[in-house]
Short mmCIF file of C-alpha atoms in Angstrom, two decimals:
data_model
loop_
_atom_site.label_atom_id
_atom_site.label_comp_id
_atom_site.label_asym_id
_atom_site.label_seq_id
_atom_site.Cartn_x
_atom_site.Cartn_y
_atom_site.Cartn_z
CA UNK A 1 0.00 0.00 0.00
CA UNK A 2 1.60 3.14 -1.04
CA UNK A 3 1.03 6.59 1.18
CA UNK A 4 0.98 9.80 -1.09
CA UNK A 5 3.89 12.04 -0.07
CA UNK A 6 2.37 15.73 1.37
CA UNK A 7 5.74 17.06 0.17
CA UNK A 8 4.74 15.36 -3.40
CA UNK A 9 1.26 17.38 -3.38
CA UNK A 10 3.06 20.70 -1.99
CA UNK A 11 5.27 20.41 -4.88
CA UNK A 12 2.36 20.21 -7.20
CA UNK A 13 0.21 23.42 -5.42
CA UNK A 14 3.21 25.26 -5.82
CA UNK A 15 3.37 24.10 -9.79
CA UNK A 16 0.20 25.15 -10.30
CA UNK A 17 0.28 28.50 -8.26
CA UNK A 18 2.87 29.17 -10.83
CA UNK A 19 1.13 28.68 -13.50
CA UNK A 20 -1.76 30.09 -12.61
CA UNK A 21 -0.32 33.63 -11.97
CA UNK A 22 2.04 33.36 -15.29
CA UNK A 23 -1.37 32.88 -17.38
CA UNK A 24 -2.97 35.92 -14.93
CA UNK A 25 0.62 37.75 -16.17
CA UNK A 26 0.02 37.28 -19.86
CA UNK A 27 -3.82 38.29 -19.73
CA UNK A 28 -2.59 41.91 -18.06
CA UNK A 29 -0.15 42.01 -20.78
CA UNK A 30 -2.17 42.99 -23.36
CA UNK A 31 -1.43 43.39 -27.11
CA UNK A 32 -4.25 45.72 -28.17
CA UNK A 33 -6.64 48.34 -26.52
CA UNK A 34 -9.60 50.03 -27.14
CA UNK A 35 -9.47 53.42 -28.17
CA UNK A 36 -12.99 55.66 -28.35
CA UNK A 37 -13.54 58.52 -30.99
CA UNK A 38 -15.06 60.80 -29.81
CA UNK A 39 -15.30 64.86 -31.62
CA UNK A 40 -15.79 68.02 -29.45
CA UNK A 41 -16.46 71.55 -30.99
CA UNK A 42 -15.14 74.24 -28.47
CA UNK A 43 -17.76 76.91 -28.36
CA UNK A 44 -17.19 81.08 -28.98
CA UNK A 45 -15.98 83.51 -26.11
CA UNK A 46 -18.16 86.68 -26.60
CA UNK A 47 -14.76 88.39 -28.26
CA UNK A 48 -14.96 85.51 -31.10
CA UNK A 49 -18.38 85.91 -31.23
CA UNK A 50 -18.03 89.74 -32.18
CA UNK A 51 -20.27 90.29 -28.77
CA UNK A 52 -23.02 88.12 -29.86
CA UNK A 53 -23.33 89.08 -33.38
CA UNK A 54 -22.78 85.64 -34.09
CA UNK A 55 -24.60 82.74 -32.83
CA UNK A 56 -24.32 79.18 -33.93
CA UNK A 57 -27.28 76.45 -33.04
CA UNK A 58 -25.74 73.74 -35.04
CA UNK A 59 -22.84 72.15 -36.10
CA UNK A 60 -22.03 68.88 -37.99
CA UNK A 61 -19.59 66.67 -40.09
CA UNK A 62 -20.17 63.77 -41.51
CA UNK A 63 -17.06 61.56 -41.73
CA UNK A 64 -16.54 58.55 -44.15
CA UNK A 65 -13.94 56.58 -41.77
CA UNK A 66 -11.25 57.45 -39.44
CA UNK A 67 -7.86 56.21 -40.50
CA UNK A 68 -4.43 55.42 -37.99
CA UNK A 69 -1.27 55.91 -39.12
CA UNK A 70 1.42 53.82 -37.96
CA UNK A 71 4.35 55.27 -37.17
CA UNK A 72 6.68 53.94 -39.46
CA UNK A 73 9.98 54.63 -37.15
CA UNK A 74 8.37 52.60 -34.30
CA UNK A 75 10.77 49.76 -33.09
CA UNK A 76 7.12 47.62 -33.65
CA UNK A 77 7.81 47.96 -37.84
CA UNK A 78 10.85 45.62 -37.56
CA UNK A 79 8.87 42.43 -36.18
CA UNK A 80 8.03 39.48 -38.27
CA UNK A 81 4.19 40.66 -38.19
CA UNK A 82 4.34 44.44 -39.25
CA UNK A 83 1.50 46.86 -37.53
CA UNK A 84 -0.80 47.90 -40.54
CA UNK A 85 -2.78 50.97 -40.88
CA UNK A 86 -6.15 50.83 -39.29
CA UNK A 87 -9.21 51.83 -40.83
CA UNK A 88 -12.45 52.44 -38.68
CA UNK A 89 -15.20 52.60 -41.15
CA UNK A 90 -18.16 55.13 -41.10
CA UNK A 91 -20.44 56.91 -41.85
CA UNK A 92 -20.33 58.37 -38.64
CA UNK A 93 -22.16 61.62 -38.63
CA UNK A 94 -21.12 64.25 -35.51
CA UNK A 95 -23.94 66.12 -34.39
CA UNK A 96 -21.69 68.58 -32.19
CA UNK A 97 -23.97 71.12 -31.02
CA UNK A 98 -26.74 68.34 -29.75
CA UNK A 99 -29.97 70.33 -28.00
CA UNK A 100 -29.16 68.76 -24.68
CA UNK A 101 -26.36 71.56 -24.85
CA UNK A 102 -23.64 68.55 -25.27
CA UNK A 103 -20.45 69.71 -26.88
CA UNK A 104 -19.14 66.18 -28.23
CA UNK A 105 -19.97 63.36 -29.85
CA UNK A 106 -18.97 59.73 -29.47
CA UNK A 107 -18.09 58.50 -33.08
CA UNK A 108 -17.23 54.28 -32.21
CA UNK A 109 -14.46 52.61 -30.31
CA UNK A 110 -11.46 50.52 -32.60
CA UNK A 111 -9.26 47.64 -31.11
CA UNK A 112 -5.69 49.09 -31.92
CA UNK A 113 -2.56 46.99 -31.88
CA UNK A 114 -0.50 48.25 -29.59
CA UNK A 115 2.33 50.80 -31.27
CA UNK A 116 2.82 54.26 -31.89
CA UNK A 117 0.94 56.16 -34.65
CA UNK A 118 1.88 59.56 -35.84
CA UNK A 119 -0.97 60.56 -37.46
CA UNK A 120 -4.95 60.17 -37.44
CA UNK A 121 -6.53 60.68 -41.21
CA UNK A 122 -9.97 60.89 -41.70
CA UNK A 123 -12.13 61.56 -45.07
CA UNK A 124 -14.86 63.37 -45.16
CA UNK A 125 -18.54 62.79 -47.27
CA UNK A 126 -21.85 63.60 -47.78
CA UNK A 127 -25.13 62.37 -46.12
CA UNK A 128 -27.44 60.50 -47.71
CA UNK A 129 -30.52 60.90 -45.51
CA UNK A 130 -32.03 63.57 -43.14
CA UNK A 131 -30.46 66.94 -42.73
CA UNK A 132 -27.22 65.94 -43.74
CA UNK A 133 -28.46 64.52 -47.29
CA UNK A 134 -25.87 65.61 -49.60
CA UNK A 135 -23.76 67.41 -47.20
CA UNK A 136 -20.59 66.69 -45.73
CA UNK A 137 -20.54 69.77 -43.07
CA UNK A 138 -23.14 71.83 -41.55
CA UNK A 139 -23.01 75.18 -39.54
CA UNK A 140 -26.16 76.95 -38.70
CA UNK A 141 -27.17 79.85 -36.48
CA UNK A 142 -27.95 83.49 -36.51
CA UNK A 143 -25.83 86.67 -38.06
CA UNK A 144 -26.87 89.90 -36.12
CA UNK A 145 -30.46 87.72 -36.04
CA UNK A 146 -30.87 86.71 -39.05
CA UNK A 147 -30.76 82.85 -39.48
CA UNK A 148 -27.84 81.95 -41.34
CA UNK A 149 -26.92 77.99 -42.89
CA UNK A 150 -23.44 76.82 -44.26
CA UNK A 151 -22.95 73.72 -46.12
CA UNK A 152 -19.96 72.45 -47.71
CA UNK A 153 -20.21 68.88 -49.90
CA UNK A 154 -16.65 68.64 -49.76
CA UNK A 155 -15.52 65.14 -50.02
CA UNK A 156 -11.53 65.30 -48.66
CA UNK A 157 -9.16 63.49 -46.51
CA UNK A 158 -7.89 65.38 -43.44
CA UNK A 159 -4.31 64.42 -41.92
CA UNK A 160 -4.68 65.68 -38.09
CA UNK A 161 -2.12 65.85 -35.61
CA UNK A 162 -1.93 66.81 -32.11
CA UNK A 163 -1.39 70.19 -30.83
CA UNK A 164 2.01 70.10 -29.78
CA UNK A 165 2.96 68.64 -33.21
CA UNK A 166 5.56 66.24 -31.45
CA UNK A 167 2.84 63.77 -29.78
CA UNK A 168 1.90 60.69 -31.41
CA UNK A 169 -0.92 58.73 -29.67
CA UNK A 170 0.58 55.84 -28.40
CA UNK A 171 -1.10 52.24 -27.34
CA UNK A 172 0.19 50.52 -24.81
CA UNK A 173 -2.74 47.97 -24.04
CA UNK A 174 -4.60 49.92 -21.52
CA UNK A 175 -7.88 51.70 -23.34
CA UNK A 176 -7.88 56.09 -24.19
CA UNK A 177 -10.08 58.52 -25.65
CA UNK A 178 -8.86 60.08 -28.51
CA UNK A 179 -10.75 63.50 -29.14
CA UNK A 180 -10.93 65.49 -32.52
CA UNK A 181 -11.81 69.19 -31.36
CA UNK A 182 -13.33 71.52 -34.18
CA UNK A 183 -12.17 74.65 -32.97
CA UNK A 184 -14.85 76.78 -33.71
CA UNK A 185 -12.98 80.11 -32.86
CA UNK A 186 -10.01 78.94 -35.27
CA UNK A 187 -12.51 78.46 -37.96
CA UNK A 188 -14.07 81.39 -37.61
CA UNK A 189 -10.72 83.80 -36.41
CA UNK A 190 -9.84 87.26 -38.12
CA UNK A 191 -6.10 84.61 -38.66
CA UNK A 192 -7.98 82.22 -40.95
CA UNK A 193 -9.01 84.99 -43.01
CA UNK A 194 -12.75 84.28 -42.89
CA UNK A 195 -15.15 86.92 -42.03
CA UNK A 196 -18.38 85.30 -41.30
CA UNK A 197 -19.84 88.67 -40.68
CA UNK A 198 -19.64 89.43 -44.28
CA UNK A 199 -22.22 87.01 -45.67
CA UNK A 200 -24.87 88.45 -46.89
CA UNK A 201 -28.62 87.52 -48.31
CA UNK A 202 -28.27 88.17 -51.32
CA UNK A 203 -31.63 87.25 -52.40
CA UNK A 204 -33.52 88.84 -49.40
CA UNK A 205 -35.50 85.58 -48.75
CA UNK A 206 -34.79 86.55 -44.96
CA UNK A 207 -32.22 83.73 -44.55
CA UNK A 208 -28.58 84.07 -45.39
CA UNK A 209 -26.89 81.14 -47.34
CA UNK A 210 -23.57 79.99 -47.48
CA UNK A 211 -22.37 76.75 -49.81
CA UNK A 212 -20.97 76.04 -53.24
CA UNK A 213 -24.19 76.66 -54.89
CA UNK A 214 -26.63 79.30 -52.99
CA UNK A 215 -28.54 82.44 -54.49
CA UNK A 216 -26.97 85.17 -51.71
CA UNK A 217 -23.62 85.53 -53.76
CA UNK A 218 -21.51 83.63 -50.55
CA UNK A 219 -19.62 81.07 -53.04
CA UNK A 220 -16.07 82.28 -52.21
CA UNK A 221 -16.98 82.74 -48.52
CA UNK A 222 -18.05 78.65 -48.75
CA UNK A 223 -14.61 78.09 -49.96
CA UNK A 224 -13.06 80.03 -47.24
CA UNK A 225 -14.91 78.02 -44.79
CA UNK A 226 -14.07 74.28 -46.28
CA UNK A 227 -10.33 75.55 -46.63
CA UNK A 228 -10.31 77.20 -43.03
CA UNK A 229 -11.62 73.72 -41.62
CA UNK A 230 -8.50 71.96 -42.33
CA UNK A 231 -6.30 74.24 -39.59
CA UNK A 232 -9.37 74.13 -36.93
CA UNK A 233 -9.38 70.45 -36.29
CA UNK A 234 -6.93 69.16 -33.76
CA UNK A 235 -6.37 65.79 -31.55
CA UNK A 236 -6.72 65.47 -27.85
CA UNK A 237 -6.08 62.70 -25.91
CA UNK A 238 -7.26 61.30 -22.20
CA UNK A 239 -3.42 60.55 -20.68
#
């Protein structure tokens, strides 16, 4: 008759303890995280606002898909299994100046690998259904009262970066935010060139229009806008 060994079975608990906390190990190490989109649109000071002359009630994109740039000097590009861009597909559309008085707008969340990427592209498009049909961007509001609506149809790819043009969003397993503010008072600034003030209704329908093919005479000012959009969008992140 044999008598099992206690030093046998403390052997064995201690094997397994092991292994146990190496497989706990390698689930904390993860390869990937989740990383939310989400757009903000930071509102007018009275001074941008020309003391109220301007007031905007809504404000929307409508993006195609977000793209994420892998940063091709990343130590990650040498492995045997290469990081490749990643694509989040749309449409997503941002309605940034929501009635509940919200200022942002979730867009999805994307499982990225973890690396570095340098850059975040994303392509804009227009609608296809509701207010948004055929439009790609949409600002409304009121010029010294007067209700005022710019839409742009533009269909273009945006490269954005962060502010301080050195940052790079960087995945490291555990899961972000990464924010694309529409800086309203960059769009709108005396820098950009654009002088919203200067719209006019042309027709004198009572409403002053603003896109690539209204009756008020605002073409060029449409143009301003789409090419002023490209400098007012910047990335934010949560670290």
């Amino acid at each position: 008759m044999k008598l099992n060994s206690p030093v046998k079975h403390s052997a064995i608990l201690v094997a397994g303890l092991l292994l146990l906390s190496s497989c706990e190990t390698e689930e904390v190490e993860r390869t990937s995280a989740n990383v939310a989109v989400e757009a903000t649109a930071s509102p007018l000071t009275a001074a941008e606002s020309q003391q109220g002359r301007i007031v905007l009630t809504d404000f929307r994109i409508n993006i195609k898909e977000v793209e994420f740039e892998f940063d091709k000097a990343d130590a990650r590009s040498a492995t045997d299994v290469a990081v490749k861009d990643v694509k989040l597909k749309g449409p997503f559309e941002l309605d940034l100046l929501s009635p509940n008085g919200s200022l942002s707008a979730i867009a999805a969340t994307v499982v990225l690998p973890n690396a570095v990427y340098e850059q975040v592209g994303f392509k804009t498009h227009k609608g296809t259904s509701g207010v948004m049909l055929d439009k790609a961007v949409l600002m409304a509001g009121t010029l010294d009262g007067v209700p005022f609506e710019f839409w742009h149809d533009m269909d273009e790819e945006f490269d954005v970066d962060f502010e301080d043009a050195n940052q790079d969003l960087v995945v490291d397993g555990h899961d972000q935010a990464l924010t694309i503010d529409y800086k309203i008072s960059t769009l709108l600034s005396a820098a950009s060139g654009v002088d919203l003030t200067a719209a006019r209704d042309g027709n004198g329908d009572g409403k002053i229009e603003i896109s690539p093919k209204d009756a008020d005479g605002n073409q060029e000012l449409a143009k301003d806008l789409r090419d002023s959009l490209r400098s007012a969008i910047k990335l934010m992140d949560d670290k």
